[in-house]
Amino acid sequence: MDGPGLLPRCRGRTCIIHGLLHLQSTMVALCKISVFVGALAALSQGLAAGSQGHRCRCRPHQPCWPSQDEWQALNSSIDGNLAAVLPVAHACKEPSLDASACLASAAKSNDSVWRAAQPGAVQWTNWEAWPEHNQTCYFDGLENMPCGQGRVSLFSAMVEKAEHIQAAVRFAATHDLRLAIKNSGHCFLGRSTAPESLQISTNKMKSIAFTDQFRPVGAPRRQLGKGSAVTIGAGVDLKELYAAAAKHNLTVVAGLSHTVGAAGGYIQGGGHSPLGNWKGMASDNALEFTVVNANGKLVTANDHQNQDLFWALRGGGGGTFGVVVSVTVRTFPSVPAVFVDFGFAVPGGNPSAYWDLTRDFHSHLAAISNAGGCGYYYVNPQLQETNGMEVMLLSGMFLFLNETQTDKVHKVMDPLAADMRRNSGPGSTCNVTMVPQISEGIDAALKGDADTTGGIVIVGSRMISHDFLSKPDGPKRLTDALKSIVESAEAVGFTGHVVAGGAVARSTIDSALSPAWRRTMTHIVFGVDWTSTTPLAEQKEIRDRLTNVQVEKLRVLEPDMGAYLNEANAYEEDFQKSFWGDNYQRLYEIKQKLDPTGLFIARKGVGSEDWDDAGLCKVGQESRRMLQMQS
Ligand SMILES: Cc1cc2nc3c(=O)[nH]c(=O)nc-3n(C[C@H](O)[C@H](O)[C@H](O)COP(=O)(O)OP(=O)(O)OC[C@H]3O[C@@H](n4cnc5c(N)ncnc54)[C@H](O)[C@@H]3O)c2cc1C
Ligand SMILES: *[C@@H]1O[C@H](CO)[C@@H](O)[C@H](O)[C@H]1NC(C)=O
Ligand SMILES: *[C@@H]1O[C@H](CO)[C@@H](O)[C@H](O)[C@H]1NC(C)=O
Ligand SMILES: *[C@@H]1O[C@H](CO)[C@@H](O)[C@H](O)[C@H]1NC(C)=O
Ligand SMILES: *[C@@H]1O[C@H](CO)[C@@H](O)[C@H](O)[C@H]1NC(C)=O
Ligand SMILES: *[C@@H]1O[C@H](CO)[C@@H](O)[C@H](O)[C@H]1NC(C)=O
Ligand SMILES: *[C@@H]1O[C@H](CO)[C@@H](O)[C@H](O)[C@H]1NC(C)=O
């Protein structure tokens, strides 16, 4: 089918130009315009481009696009699990307006369990839209704007087993399609959607199997087993995993969310956890992955085979090295824990007392972390009403694992609480309680059945080191930066993640995980948003302010630390260094070796700099530089 249609004429630089100009005309018009520009570019830097052959993926209006019969053949090879996909809000818009269907889906639009299961949704709706192409389909968007497909995939292989994944991967490779892997769709960087793509949705792969003594495939006979472990399918979410483990009186190193996936982007990006200080990052506890690779083969990656892939999958980022079918992670006894729940309230109208309190709070983090504490805090300088008083709140929780003695925890919490009292008022609390099983502590922290999602958000973040906060002026400099970020925009609050230290810092595991994690004391995240009717130019201003002003204030504190790739700015500059530090070179080499044609490309993922932002056309070195200049 791949005859001499439009595609061959669009090879080489011409399609790169397409990517740069965001032209919306037909390919024919496009190729005509760009011949001239392309020729100039080629003149100026020699004729490198064409020699690499095929540079854009097959797109729906082209003759290379699979025929109805070919889609049906894929459908039968995956047992009828192929779906044609429209954005979830399509029933609320022309051309398929249907008032009652619209009401039914709109009612679920903030439910993360529902969003995870819908092929036409992800969790953050800005990644369903493609504003650069004027394609959006928001539940609450402009009334008379028709539903645009945006970055929502055109077809979804809603796979149930490894063979289905293999069939979908081979189909995408054969037809040169843009492939998107979606698990929960939580990605803050838009990695689980891609325009004009075939989606592999792993949501139905819910297997969970425990073993007392795990033996990796290929391990020498005489070698001891790895102890108790659980093997989880690609679609299991964290709440399901915690619940299954609790039934066996076990726990796992996983994140604090209901619907983030346990085997997808979370663990492949490193995966921080309230159990981190006790047992390391999620990826430090991964013992084996089964993966469908770029050739459509099912392979096992562990310490004994496909070691490069195993190294890359532990921190290298989701959607980049293959489709993970399952992962085996260590399990631990569901030990007792001491749970600290705190809220310090500064009476309204006194921001300077609030920032002093925030500074003092940060000066206690090292002591808490050194004593085994792990948890989260929320710096919320917006005035809010609590118990009839206007206050600014600093609240959060800490967990001390495998601990039964509340007085030991009081020893580190009491000095903090005493310091807090200098600036906080009535209504402040710091409760220390023992829970007989960590699973109860997790349940208490994870209230409800789902996460609340469905909004528009991008985040900014930075990891701050133990060394930085241990310097006498460290807590003040960090707090000044937070304050200055708040002053640069309306309504910004921060989540601090005290999820490293302890076993994360001590670990000697060699993996793709950013080395900065081993030095991290707190990982600070804040979100910014816009509305569904905000024009693109204003969205760009918000992105630029986040990148160049707000995140920059944290970045300059420690230029060598970086950001956590799963909770970072979607427009992060120099993302290779920021997400992986010195590990990037090796990651890039592994990527070239395992996936030379770039079948698996994730936004701001390893090797993504060789493609345009949509992952549709390859870019040469010259255009890569131009893209960087434009953004
Ligand atoms: C409410 C909330 C809470 C969070 N809590 C934590 C936390 O406690 N700790 C933490 O570390 N992070 C946390 N995160 C961030 C989270 O780790 C990332 O959003 C992560 O990308 C989610 O992975 P996913 O597979 O569920 O999502 P998706 O968006 O579906 O996928 C993310 C990336 O992984 C790829 N991917 C998914 N499945 C596979 C697969 N089977 N094989 C290959 N690639 C795959 C996708 O293509 C995409 O590139 C949280 C996020 C949210 C929204
Ligand atoms: C795939 O097959 C199933 C079962 O026959 C059918 O319901 C579904 O509509 C088909 N998908 C597509 C995209 O045609
Ligand atoms: C986007 O599309 C809508 C509806 O078709 C139209 O009214 C609007 O002018 C378009 N905006 C841009 C920037 O092209
Ligand atoms: C889990 O622990 C409880 C309480 O100690 C015990 O009654 C129960 O039998 C244990 N369950 C399993 C599966 O070991
Ligand atoms: C601490 O405990 C008291 C009494 O049980 C309760 O009223 C308060 O809400 C708790 N504080 C926090 C932050 O959980
Ligand atoms: C819990 O602590 C005890 C006492 O220090 C130790 O022996 C045990 O190994 C720890 N349990 C786990 C699962 O780490
Ligand atoms: C869902 O969230 C959006 C954005 O955060 C909000 O505007 C909307 O009112 C919410 N919808 C429902 C049904 O709760």
Short mmCIF file of N, CA and C in Angstrom, two decimals, residues 91-167:
data_model
loop_
_atom_site.label_atom_id
_atom_site.label_comp_id
_atom_site.label_asym_id
_atom_site.label_seq_id
_atom_site.Cartn_x
_atom_site.Cartn_y
_atom_site.Cartn_z
N ALA A 91 -19.75 14.12 22.93
CA ALA A 91 -21.22 14.18 22.92
C ALA A 91 -21.73 15.57 23.33
N CYS A 92 -20.84 16.41 23.85
CA CYS A 92 -21.24 17.76 24.26
C CYS A 92 -21.02 18.78 23.15
N LYS A 93 -20.55 18.32 21.98
CA LYS A 93 -20.16 19.25 20.91
C LYS A 93 -20.71 18.76 19.58
N GLU A 94 -20.79 19.70 18.63
CA GLU A 94 -21.01 19.29 17.25
C GLU A 94 -19.73 18.57 16.80
N PRO A 95 -19.78 17.67 15.85
CA PRO A 95 -20.96 17.24 15.11
C PRO A 95 -21.74 16.10 15.76
N SER A 96 -21.33 15.61 16.96
CA SER A 96 -22.06 14.46 17.51
C SER A 96 -22.77 14.81 18.82
N LEU A 97 -23.37 16.01 18.84
CA LEU A 97 -24.06 16.50 20.03
C LEU A 97 -25.19 15.56 20.46
N ASP A 98 -25.20 15.21 21.77
CA ASP A 98 -26.22 14.31 22.31
C ASP A 98 -26.35 14.67 23.79
N ALA A 99 -27.39 15.45 24.11
CA ALA A 99 -27.47 16.08 25.43
C ALA A 99 -27.40 15.08 26.58
N SER A 100 -28.10 13.95 26.49
CA SER A 100 -28.10 13.06 27.65
C SER A 100 -26.77 12.32 27.78
N ALA A 101 -26.18 11.94 26.64
CA ALA A 101 -24.85 11.31 26.71
C ALA A 101 -23.83 12.31 27.25
N CYS A 102 -24.01 13.56 26.89
CA CYS A 102 -23.09 14.61 27.36
C CYS A 102 -23.18 14.73 28.88
N LEU A 103 -24.40 14.78 29.42
CA LEU A 103 -24.57 14.90 30.87
C LEU A 103 -23.94 13.73 31.59
N ALA A 104 -24.15 12.53 31.04
CA ALA A 104 -23.64 11.32 31.69
C ALA A 104 -22.11 11.34 31.76
N SER A 105 -21.45 11.73 30.68
CA SER A 105 -19.99 11.72 30.74
C SER A 105 -19.46 12.92 31.53
N ALA A 106 -20.12 14.07 31.42
CA ALA A 106 -19.65 15.25 32.17
C ALA A 106 -19.68 14.99 33.67
N ALA A 107 -20.66 14.18 34.12
CA ALA A 107 -20.78 13.89 35.55
C ALA A 107 -19.55 13.12 36.06
N LYS A 108 -18.88 12.41 35.16
CA LYS A 108 -17.71 11.61 35.57
C LYS A 108 -16.40 12.31 35.27
N SER A 109 -16.48 13.52 34.77
CA SER A 109 -15.29 14.09 34.15
C SER A 109 -14.16 14.37 35.13
N ASN A 110 -14.43 14.35 36.43
CA ASN A 110 -13.34 14.57 37.38
C ASN A 110 -12.95 13.31 38.14
N ASP A 111 -13.40 12.17 37.63
CA ASP A 111 -13.15 10.89 38.29
C ASP A 111 -11.98 10.19 37.61
N SER A 112 -10.89 10.01 38.34
CA SER A 112 -9.68 9.49 37.71
C SER A 112 -9.80 8.02 37.31
N VAL A 113 -10.68 7.27 37.99
CA VAL A 113 -10.85 5.86 37.62
C VAL A 113 -11.50 5.78 36.23
N TRP A 114 -12.52 6.63 36.04
CA TRP A 114 -13.21 6.68 34.74
C TRP A 114 -12.24 7.14 33.65
N ARG A 115 -11.50 8.22 33.91
CA ARG A 115 -10.57 8.74 32.91
C ARG A 115 -9.51 7.70 32.53
N ALA A 116 -9.06 6.92 33.52
CA ALA A 116 -8.04 5.91 33.23
C ALA A 116 -8.57 4.87 32.24
N ALA A 117 -9.86 4.56 32.34
CA ALA A 117 -10.43 3.49 31.52
C ALA A 117 -10.89 3.96 30.14
N GLN A 118 -11.06 5.28 29.94
CA GLN A 118 -11.56 5.79 28.66
C GLN A 118 -10.41 6.02 27.68
N PRO A 119 -10.44 5.36 26.52
CA PRO A 119 -9.36 5.62 25.56
C PRO A 119 -9.36 7.06 25.05
N GLY A 120 -10.51 7.74 25.14
CA GLY A 120 -10.61 9.11 24.64
C GLY A 120 -10.33 10.17 25.70
N ALA A 121 -9.70 9.76 26.81
CA ALA A 121 -9.40 10.73 27.88
C ALA A 121 -8.01 10.49 28.43
N VAL A 122 -7.41 11.54 28.96
CA VAL A 122 -6.32 11.38 29.92
C VAL A 122 -6.72 12.17 31.16
N GLN A 123 -5.84 12.30 32.13
CA GLN A 123 -6.26 12.92 33.40
C GLN A 123 -6.21 14.44 33.35
N TRP A 124 -5.28 15.00 32.59
CA TRP A 124 -5.14 16.47 32.51
C TRP A 124 -5.53 16.87 31.11
N THR A 125 -6.65 17.62 31.02
CA THR A 125 -7.31 17.79 29.73
C THR A 125 -6.52 18.63 28.74
N ASN A 126 -5.53 19.38 29.23
CA ASN A 126 -4.70 20.11 28.27
C ASN A 126 -3.95 19.15 27.34
N TRP A 127 -3.77 17.88 27.75
CA TRP A 127 -3.08 16.92 26.88
C TRP A 127 -4.04 16.19 25.95
N GLU A 128 -5.32 16.46 26.07
CA GLU A 128 -6.27 15.99 25.06
C GLU A 128 -6.36 17.00 23.93
N ALA A 129 -6.08 18.25 24.25
CA ALA A 129 -6.19 19.32 23.25
C ALA A 129 -4.90 19.45 22.44
N TRP A 130 -5.03 20.08 21.28
CA TRP A 130 -3.86 20.41 20.47
C TRP A 130 -4.05 21.86 20.03
N PRO A 131 -3.82 22.78 20.97
CA PRO A 131 -4.18 24.18 20.70
C PRO A 131 -3.42 24.77 19.51
N GLU A 132 -2.20 24.27 19.28
CA GLU A 132 -1.43 24.77 18.14
C GLU A 132 -2.15 24.51 16.83
N HIS A 133 -3.04 23.53 16.83
CA HIS A 133 -3.83 23.22 15.63
C HIS A 133 -5.30 23.58 15.82
N ASN A 134 -5.57 24.37 16.84
CA ASN A 134 -6.95 24.81 17.11
C ASN A 134 -7.88 23.62 17.28
N GLN A 135 -7.40 22.55 17.90
CA GLN A 135 -8.25 21.37 18.11
C GLN A 135 -8.41 21.13 19.60
N THR A 136 -9.62 21.40 20.11
CA THR A 136 -9.91 21.14 21.51
C THR A 136 -11.29 20.52 21.61
N CYS A 137 -11.54 19.81 22.71
CA CYS A 137 -12.87 19.25 22.94
C CYS A 137 -13.10 19.19 24.45
N TYR A 138 -13.15 20.37 25.07
CA TYR A 138 -13.34 20.45 26.52
C TYR A 138 -14.82 20.34 26.86
N PHE A 139 -15.13 19.74 28.00
CA PHE A 139 -16.52 19.69 28.46
C PHE A 139 -17.09 21.10 28.56
N ASP A 140 -16.26 22.03 29.04
CA ASP A 140 -16.78 23.37 29.28
C ASP A 140 -16.19 24.39 28.31
N GLY A 141 -15.81 23.94 27.14
CA GLY A 141 -15.17 24.86 26.18
C GLY A 141 -16.18 25.79 25.53
N LEU A 142 -15.72 26.51 24.52
CA LEU A 142 -16.61 27.41 23.78
C LEU A 142 -17.79 26.63 23.23
N GLU A 143 -18.99 27.17 23.44
CA GLU A 143 -20.23 26.48 23.09
C GLU A 143 -20.27 25.98 21.65
N ASN A 144 -19.97 26.91 20.73
CA ASN A 144 -20.20 26.56 19.33
C ASN A 144 -18.95 26.06 18.62
N MET A 145 -17.92 25.77 19.37
CA MET A 145 -16.70 25.24 18.76
C MET A 145 -16.87 23.73 18.57
N PRO A 146 -16.69 23.21 17.35
CA PRO A 146 -16.85 21.77 17.17
C PRO A 146 -15.78 21.00 17.93
N CYS A 147 -16.07 19.70 18.16
CA CYS A 147 -15.11 18.85 18.89
C CYS A 147 -13.91 18.55 17.99
N GLY A 148 -12.72 18.95 18.43
CA GLY A 148 -11.51 18.62 17.69
C GLY A 148 -10.82 17.43 18.33
N GLN A 149 -10.26 16.55 17.52
CA GLN A 149 -9.61 15.33 18.01
C GLN A 149 -8.40 15.65 18.90
N GLY A 150 -7.72 16.75 18.58
CA GLY A 150 -6.57 17.15 19.40
C GLY A 150 -5.48 16.10 19.43
N ARG A 151 -4.93 15.85 20.62
CA ARG A 151 -3.87 14.84 20.77
C ARG A 151 -4.44 13.47 21.12
N VAL A 152 -5.77 13.35 21.13
CA VAL A 152 -6.40 12.06 21.45
C VAL A 152 -6.16 11.09 20.29
N SER A 153 -5.74 9.87 20.63
CA SER A 153 -5.45 8.86 19.60
C SER A 153 -6.67 8.59 18.73
N LEU A 154 -6.45 8.16 17.49
CA LEU A 154 -7.56 7.85 16.58
C LEU A 154 -8.11 6.45 16.81
N PHE A 155 -7.22 5.53 17.16
CA PHE A 155 -7.64 4.16 17.46
C PHE A 155 -6.98 3.73 18.76
N SER A 156 -7.64 2.81 19.46
CA SER A 156 -7.04 2.27 20.68
C SER A 156 -7.07 0.76 20.66
N ALA A 157 -5.91 0.15 20.87
CA ALA A 157 -5.84 -1.29 21.10
C ALA A 157 -5.97 -1.46 22.62
N MET A 158 -7.17 -1.86 23.07
CA MET A 158 -7.41 -1.97 24.51
C MET A 158 -7.00 -3.37 24.96
N VAL A 159 -5.69 -3.55 25.09
CA VAL A 159 -5.08 -4.87 25.18
C VAL A 159 -5.39 -5.59 26.49
N GLU A 160 -5.43 -6.93 26.37
CA GLU A 160 -5.68 -7.76 27.55
C GLU A 160 -4.52 -8.68 27.88
N LYS A 161 -3.62 -8.87 26.91
CA LYS A 161 -2.48 -9.76 27.16
C LYS A 161 -1.31 -9.40 26.26
N ALA A 162 -0.16 -10.03 26.56
CA ALA A 162 1.08 -9.70 25.84
C ALA A 162 0.92 -9.84 24.33
N GLU A 163 0.22 -10.89 23.87
CA GLU A 163 0.07 -11.12 22.42
C GLU A 163 -0.65 -9.95 21.77
N HIS A 164 -1.59 -9.33 22.47
CA HIS A 164 -2.28 -8.17 21.91
C HIS A 164 -1.30 -7.00 21.74
N ILE A 165 -0.46 -6.82 22.74
CA ILE A 165 0.53 -5.73 22.65
C ILE A 165 1.46 -5.98 21.47
N GLN A 166 1.89 -7.25 21.33
CA GLN A 166 2.79 -7.58 20.22
C GLN A 166 2.14 -7.27 18.88
N ALA A 167 0.86 -7.64 18.73
CA ALA A 167 0.16 -7.39 17.47
C ALA A 167 0.07 -5.89 17.20
#
